[in-house]
Coordinates of N, CA, C and O in Angstrom, one line a residue:
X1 N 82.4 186.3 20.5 CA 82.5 185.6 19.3 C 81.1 185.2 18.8 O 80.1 185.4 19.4
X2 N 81.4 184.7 17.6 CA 80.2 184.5 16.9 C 79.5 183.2 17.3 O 80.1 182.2 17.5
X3 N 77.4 183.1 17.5 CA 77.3 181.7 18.4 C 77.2 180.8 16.6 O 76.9 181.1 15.5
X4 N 77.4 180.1 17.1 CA 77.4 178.7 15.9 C 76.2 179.2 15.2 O 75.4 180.0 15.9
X5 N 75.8 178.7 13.7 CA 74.6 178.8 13.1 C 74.4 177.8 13.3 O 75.1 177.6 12.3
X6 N 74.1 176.6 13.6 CA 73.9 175.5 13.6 C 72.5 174.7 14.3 O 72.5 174.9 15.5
X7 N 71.7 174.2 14.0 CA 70.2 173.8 13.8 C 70.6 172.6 15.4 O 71.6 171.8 15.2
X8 N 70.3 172.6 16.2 CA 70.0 171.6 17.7 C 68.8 170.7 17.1 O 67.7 171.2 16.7
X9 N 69.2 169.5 17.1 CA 68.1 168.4 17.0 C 67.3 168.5 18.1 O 67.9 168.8 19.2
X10 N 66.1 168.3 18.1 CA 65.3 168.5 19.3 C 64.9 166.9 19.6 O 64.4 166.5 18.5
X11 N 64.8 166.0 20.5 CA 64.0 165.0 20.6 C 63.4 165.2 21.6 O 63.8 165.9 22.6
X12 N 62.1 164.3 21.3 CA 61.0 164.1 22.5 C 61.0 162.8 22.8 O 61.6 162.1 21.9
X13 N 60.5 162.2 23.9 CA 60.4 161.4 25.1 C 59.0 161.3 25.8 O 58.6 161.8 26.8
X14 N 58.2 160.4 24.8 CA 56.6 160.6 25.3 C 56.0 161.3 25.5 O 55.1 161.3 26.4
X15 N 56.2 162.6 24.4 CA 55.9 164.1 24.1 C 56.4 164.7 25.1 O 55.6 165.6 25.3
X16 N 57.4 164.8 26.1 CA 58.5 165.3 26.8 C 59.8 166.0 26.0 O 60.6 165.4 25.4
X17 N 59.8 167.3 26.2 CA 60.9 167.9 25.8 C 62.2 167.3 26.4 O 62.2 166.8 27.5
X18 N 63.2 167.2 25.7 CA 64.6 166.6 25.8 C 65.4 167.7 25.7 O 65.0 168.8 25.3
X19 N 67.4 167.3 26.3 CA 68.1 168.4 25.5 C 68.0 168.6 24.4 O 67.0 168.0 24.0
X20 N 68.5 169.2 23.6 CA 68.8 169.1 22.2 C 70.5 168.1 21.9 O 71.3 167.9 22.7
X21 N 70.5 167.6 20.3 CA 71.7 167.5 20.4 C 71.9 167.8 19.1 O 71.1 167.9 18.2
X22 N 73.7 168.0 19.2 CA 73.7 168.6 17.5 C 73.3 167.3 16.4 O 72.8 166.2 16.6
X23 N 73.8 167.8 15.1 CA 73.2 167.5 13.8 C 74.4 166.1 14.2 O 74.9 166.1 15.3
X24 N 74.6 165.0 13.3 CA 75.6 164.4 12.8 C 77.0 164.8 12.1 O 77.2 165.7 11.3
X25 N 77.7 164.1 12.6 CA 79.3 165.0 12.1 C 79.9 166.2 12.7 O 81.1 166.6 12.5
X26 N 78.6 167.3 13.9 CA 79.1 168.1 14.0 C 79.6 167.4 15.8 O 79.1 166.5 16.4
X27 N 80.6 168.1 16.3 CA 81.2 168.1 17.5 C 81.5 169.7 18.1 O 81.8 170.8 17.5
X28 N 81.3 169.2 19.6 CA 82.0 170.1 20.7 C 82.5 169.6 21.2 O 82.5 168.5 21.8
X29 N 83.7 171.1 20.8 CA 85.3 170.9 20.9 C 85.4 172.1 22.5 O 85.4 173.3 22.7
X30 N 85.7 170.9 23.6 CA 86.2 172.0 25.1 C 87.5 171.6 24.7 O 88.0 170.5 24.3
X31 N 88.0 172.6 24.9 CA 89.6 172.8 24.5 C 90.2 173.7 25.7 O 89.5 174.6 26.1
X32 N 91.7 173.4 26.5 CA 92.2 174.1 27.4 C 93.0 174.9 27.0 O 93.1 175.0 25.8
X33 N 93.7 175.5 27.5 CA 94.3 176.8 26.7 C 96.1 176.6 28.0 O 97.2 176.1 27.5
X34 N 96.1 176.8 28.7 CA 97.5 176.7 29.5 C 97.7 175.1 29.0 O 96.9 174.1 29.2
X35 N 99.4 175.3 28.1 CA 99.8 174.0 28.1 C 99.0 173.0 26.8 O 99.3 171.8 26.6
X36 N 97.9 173.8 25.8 CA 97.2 173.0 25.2 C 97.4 173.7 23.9 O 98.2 173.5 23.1
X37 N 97.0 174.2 23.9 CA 97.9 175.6 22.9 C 98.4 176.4 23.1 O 99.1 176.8 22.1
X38 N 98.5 177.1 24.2 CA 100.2 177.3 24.3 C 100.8 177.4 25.7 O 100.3 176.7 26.6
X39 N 102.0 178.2 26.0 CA 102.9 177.8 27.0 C 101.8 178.0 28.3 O 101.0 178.8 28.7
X40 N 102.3 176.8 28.9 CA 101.6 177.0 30.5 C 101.9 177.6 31.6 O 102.8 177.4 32.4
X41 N 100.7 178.7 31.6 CA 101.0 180.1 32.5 C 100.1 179.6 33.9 O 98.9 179.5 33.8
X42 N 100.5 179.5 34.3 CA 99.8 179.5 36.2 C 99.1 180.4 36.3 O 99.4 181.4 35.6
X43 N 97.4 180.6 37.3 CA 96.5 181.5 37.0 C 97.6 182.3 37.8 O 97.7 183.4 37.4
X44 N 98.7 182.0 38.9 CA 99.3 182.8 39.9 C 100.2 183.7 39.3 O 100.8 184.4 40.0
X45 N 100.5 183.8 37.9 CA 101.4 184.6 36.8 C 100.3 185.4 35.6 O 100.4 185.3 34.4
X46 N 99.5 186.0 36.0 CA 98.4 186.6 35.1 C 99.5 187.9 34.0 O 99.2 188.4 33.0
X47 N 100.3 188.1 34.4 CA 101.2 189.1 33.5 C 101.8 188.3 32.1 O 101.8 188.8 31.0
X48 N 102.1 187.0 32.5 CA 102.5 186.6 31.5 C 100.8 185.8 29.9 O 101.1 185.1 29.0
X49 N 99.9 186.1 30.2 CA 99.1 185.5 29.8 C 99.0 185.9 28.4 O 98.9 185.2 27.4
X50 N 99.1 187.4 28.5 CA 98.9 188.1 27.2 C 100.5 188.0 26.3 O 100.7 188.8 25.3
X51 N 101.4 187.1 26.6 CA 102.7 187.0 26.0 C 102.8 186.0 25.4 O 103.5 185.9 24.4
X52 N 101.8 184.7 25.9 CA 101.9 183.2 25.7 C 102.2 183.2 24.5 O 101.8 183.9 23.6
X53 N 103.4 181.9 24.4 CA 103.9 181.3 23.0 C 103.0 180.8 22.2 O 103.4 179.7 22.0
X54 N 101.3 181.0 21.1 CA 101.0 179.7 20.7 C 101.6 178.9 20.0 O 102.6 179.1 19.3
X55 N 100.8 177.4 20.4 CA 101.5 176.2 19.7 C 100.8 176.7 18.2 O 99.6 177.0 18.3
X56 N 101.5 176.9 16.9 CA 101.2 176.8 15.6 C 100.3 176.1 15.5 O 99.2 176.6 15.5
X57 N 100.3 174.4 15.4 CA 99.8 173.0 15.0 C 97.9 173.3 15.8 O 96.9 172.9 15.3
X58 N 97.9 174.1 17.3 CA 97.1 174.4 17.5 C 96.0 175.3 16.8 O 94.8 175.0 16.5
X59 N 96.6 176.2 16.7 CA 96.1 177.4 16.3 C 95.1 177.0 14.5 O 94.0 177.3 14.1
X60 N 96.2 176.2 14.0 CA 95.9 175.7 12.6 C 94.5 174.5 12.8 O 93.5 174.6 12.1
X61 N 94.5 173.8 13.4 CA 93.6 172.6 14.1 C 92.4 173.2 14.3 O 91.5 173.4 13.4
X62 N 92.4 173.5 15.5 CA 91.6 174.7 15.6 C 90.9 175.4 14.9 O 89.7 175.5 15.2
X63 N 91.2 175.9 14.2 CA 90.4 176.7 13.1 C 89.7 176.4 12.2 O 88.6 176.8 11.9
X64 N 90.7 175.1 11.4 CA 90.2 174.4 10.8 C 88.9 173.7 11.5 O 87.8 173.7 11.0
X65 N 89.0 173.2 12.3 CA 87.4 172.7 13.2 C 86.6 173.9 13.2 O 85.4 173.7 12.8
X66 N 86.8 174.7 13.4 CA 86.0 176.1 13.2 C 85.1 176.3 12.2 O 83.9 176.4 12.2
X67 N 86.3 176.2 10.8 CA 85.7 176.2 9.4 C 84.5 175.0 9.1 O 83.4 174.9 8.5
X68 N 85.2 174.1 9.8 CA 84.4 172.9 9.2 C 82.9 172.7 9.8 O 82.0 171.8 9.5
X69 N 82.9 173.7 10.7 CA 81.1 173.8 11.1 C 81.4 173.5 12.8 O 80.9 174.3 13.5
X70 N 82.1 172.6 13.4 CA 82.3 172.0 14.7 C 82.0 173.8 16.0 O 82.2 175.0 15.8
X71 N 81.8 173.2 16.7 CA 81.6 174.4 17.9 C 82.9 174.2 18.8 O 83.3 173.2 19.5
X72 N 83.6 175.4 18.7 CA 85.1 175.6 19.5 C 84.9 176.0 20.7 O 84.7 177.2 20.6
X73 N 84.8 175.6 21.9 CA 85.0 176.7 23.5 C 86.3 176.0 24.3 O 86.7 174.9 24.6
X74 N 86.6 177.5 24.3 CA 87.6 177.2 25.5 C 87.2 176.7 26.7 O 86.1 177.2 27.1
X75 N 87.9 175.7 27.6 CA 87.5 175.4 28.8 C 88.7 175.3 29.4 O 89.5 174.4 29.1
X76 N 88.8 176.3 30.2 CA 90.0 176.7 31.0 C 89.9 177.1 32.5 O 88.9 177.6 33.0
X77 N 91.4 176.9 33.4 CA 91.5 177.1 34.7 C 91.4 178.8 35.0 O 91.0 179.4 36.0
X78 N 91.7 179.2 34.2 CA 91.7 180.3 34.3 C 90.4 180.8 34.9 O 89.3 180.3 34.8
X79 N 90.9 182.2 35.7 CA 89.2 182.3 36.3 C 88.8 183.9 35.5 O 89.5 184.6 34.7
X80 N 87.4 184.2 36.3 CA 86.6 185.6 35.6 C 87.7 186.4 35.3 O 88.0 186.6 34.1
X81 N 88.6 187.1 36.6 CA 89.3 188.2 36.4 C 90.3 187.8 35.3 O 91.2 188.6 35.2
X82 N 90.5 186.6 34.5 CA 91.6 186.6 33.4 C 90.9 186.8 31.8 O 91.3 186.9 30.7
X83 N 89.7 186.8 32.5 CA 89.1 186.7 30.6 C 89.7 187.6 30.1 O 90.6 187.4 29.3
X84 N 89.0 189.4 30.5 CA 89.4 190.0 29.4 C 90.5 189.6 29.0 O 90.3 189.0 27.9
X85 N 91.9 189.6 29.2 CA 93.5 189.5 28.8 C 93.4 188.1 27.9 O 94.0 188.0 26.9
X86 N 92.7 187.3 28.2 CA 92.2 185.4 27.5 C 91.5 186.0 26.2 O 91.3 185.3 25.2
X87 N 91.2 187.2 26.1 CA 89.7 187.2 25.1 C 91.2 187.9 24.4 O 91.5 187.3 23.4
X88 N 91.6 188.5 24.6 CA 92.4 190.0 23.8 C 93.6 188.8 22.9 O 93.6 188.7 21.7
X89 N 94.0 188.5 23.3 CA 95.6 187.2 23.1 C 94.4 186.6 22.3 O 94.3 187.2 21.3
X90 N 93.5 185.8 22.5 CA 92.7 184.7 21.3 C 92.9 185.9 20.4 O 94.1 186.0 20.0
X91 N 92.0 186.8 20.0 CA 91.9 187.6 19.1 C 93.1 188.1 18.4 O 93.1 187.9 17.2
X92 N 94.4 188.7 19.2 CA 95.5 188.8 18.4 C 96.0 188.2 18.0 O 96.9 188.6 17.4
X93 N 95.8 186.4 18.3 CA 96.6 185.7 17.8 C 95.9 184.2 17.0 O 96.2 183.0 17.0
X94 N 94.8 185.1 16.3 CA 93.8 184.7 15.5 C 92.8 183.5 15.6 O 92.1 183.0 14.7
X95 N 92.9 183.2 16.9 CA 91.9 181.8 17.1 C 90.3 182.2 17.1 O 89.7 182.9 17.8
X96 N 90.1 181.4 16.0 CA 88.5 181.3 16.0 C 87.8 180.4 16.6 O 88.0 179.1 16.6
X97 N 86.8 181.0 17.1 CA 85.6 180.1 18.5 C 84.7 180.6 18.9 O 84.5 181.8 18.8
X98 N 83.8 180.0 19.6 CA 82.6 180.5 19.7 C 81.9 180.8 21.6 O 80.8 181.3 22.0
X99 N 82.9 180.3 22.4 CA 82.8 180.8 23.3 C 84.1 180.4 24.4 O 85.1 179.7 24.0
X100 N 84.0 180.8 25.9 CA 85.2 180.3 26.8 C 83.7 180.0 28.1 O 82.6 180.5 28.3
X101 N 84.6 178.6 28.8 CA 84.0 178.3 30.0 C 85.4 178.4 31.3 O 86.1 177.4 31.5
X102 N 85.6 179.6 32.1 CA 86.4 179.6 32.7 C 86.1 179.2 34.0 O 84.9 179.1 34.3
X103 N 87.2 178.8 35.1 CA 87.1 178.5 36.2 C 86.9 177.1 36.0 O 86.0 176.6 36.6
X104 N 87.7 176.3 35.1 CA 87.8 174.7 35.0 C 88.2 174.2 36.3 O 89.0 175.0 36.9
X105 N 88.0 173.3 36.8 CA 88.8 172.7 38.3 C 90.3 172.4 37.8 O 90.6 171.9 36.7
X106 N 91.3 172.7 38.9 CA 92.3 172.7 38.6 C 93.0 171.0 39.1 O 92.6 170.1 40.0
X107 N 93.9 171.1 38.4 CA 95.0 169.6 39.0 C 94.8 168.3 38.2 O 95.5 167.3 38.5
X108 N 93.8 168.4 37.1 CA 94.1 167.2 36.2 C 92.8 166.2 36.5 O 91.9 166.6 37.3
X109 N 92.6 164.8 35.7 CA 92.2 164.0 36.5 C 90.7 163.9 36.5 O 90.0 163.6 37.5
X110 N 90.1 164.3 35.1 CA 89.4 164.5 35.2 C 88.1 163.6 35.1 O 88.0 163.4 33.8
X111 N 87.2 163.0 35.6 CA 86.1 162.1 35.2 C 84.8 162.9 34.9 O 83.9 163.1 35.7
X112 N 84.6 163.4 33.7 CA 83.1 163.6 33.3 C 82.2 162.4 33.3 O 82.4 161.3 33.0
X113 N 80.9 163.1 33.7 CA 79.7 162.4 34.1 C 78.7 163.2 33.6 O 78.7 164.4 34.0
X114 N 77.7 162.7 32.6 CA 76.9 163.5 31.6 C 76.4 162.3 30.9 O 76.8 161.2 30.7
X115 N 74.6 163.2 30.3 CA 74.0 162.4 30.0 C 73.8 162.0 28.2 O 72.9 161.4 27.5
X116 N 75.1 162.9 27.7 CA 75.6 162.6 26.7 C 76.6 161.8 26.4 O 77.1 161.0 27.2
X117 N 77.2 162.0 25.0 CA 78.1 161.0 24.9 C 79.3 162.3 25.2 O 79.3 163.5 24.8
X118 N 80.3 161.5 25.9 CA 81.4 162.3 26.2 C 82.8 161.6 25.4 O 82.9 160.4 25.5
X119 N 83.8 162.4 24.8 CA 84.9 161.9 24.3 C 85.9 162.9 25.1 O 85.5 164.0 25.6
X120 N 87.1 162.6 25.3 CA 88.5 163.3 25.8 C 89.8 162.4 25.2 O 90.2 161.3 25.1
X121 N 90.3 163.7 24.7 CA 91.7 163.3 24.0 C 92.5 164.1 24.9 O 92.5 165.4 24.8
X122 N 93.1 163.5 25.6 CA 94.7 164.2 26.2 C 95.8 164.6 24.8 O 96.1 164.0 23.8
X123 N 96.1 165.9 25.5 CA 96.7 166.5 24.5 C 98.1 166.4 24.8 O 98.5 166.9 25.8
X124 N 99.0 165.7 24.0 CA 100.6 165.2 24.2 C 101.6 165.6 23.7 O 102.7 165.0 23.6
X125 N 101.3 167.5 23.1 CA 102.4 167.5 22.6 C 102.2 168.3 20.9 O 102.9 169.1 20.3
X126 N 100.8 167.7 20.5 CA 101.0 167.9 18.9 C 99.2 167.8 19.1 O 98.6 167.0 19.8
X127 N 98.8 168.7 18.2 CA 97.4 168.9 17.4 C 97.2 168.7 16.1 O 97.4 169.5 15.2
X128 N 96.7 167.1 15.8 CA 96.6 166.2 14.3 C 95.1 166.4 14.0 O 94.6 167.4 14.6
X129 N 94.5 165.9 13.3 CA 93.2 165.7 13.0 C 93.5 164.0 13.5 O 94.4 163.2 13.3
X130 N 92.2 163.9 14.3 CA 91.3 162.6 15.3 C 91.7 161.8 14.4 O 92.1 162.0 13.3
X131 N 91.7 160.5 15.2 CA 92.1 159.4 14.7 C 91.1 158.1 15.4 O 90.5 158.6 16.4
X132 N 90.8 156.7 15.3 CA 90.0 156.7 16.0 C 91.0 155.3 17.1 O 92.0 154.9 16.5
X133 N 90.9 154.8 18.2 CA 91.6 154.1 18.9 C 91.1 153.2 19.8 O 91.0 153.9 20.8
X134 N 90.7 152.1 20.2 CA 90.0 151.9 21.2 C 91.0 151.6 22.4 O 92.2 151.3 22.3
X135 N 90.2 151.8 24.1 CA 90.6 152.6 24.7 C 89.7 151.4 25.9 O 88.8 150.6 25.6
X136 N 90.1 151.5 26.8 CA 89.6 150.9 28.5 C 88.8 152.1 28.9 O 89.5 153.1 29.2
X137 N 87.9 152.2 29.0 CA 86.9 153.2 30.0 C 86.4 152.8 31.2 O 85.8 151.8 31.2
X138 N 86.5 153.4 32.1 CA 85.4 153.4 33.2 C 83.9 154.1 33.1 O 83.8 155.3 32.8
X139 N 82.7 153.0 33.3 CA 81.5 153.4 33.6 C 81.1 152.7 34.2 O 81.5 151.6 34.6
X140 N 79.5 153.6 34.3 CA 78.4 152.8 35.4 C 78.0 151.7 35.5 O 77.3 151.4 34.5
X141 N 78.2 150.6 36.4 CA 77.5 149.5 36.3 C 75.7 149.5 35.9 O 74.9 149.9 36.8
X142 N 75.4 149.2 34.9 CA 73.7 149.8 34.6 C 73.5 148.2 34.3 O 72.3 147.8 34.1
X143 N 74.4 147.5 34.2 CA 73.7 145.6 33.5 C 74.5 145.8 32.0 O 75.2 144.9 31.5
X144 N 74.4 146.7 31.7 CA 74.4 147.0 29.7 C 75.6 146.9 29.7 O 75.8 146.1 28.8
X145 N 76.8 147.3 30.3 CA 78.4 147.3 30.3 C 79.3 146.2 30.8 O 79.6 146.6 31.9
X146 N 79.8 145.2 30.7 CA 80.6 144.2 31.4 C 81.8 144.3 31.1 O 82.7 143.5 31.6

């Protein structure tokens, strides 16, 4: 797929190179694919991969985040030997995106730890445009959080 055109802010840190991060307004979107947009295939059923039902509501979501400048990657359990058949099904069944991270850890449960800002929306069923909610988090005791 195509990489994003999109400009990485650069900051420095007492003339220290930093990550980059994107512009404002734009987001990265890790998105799962078994069960998230569509029917959930077990890596242990690879025949059925290239048949999956997509969820419509996804597909449409999706894309639209695409259009709208946002960076789309799949991030899935799926491992190396499933891409090609992962890459072939995205393409025929027109999802646009800009890359896949496979070999997600499997079983749920997930705590990211990162020196960005991280968001996660559990996916329940239906693909809306965000909404905003507040929410109980767990983080690091640093003094700053109580």
């Amino acid at each position: 797929m195509q990489n994003a055109d999109i400009k990485l802010q650069s900051a420095s840190q007492d003339g220290a190179q930093i990550s980059p991060v994107l512009p404002p307004g734009i987001k990265n979107y890790l998105i799962d694919i078994d069960g998230t947009v569509c029917d959930d295939i077990p890596n242990e059923e690879p025949e059925r991969m290239g048949t999956a039902t997509v969820y419509p509501d996804a597909l449409e979501m999706l894309n639209k985040w695409y259009d709208e400048g946002h960076i789309i990657y799949f991030f899935t359990s799926r491992t190396e030997a499933h891409r090609e058949i992962t890459e072939i099904w995205l393409r025929e069944n027109g999802f646009k995106y800009h890359g896949m991270v496979m070999g997600k850890p499997r079983g749920g449960n997930y705590h990211w730890i990162d020196n960005h800002l991280v968001r996660a929306t559990r996916y329940r069923g239906q693909f809306t445009d965000l909404v905003e909610k507040e929410v109980t988090i767990e983080v690091f005791n640093d003094g700053k959080h109580q």
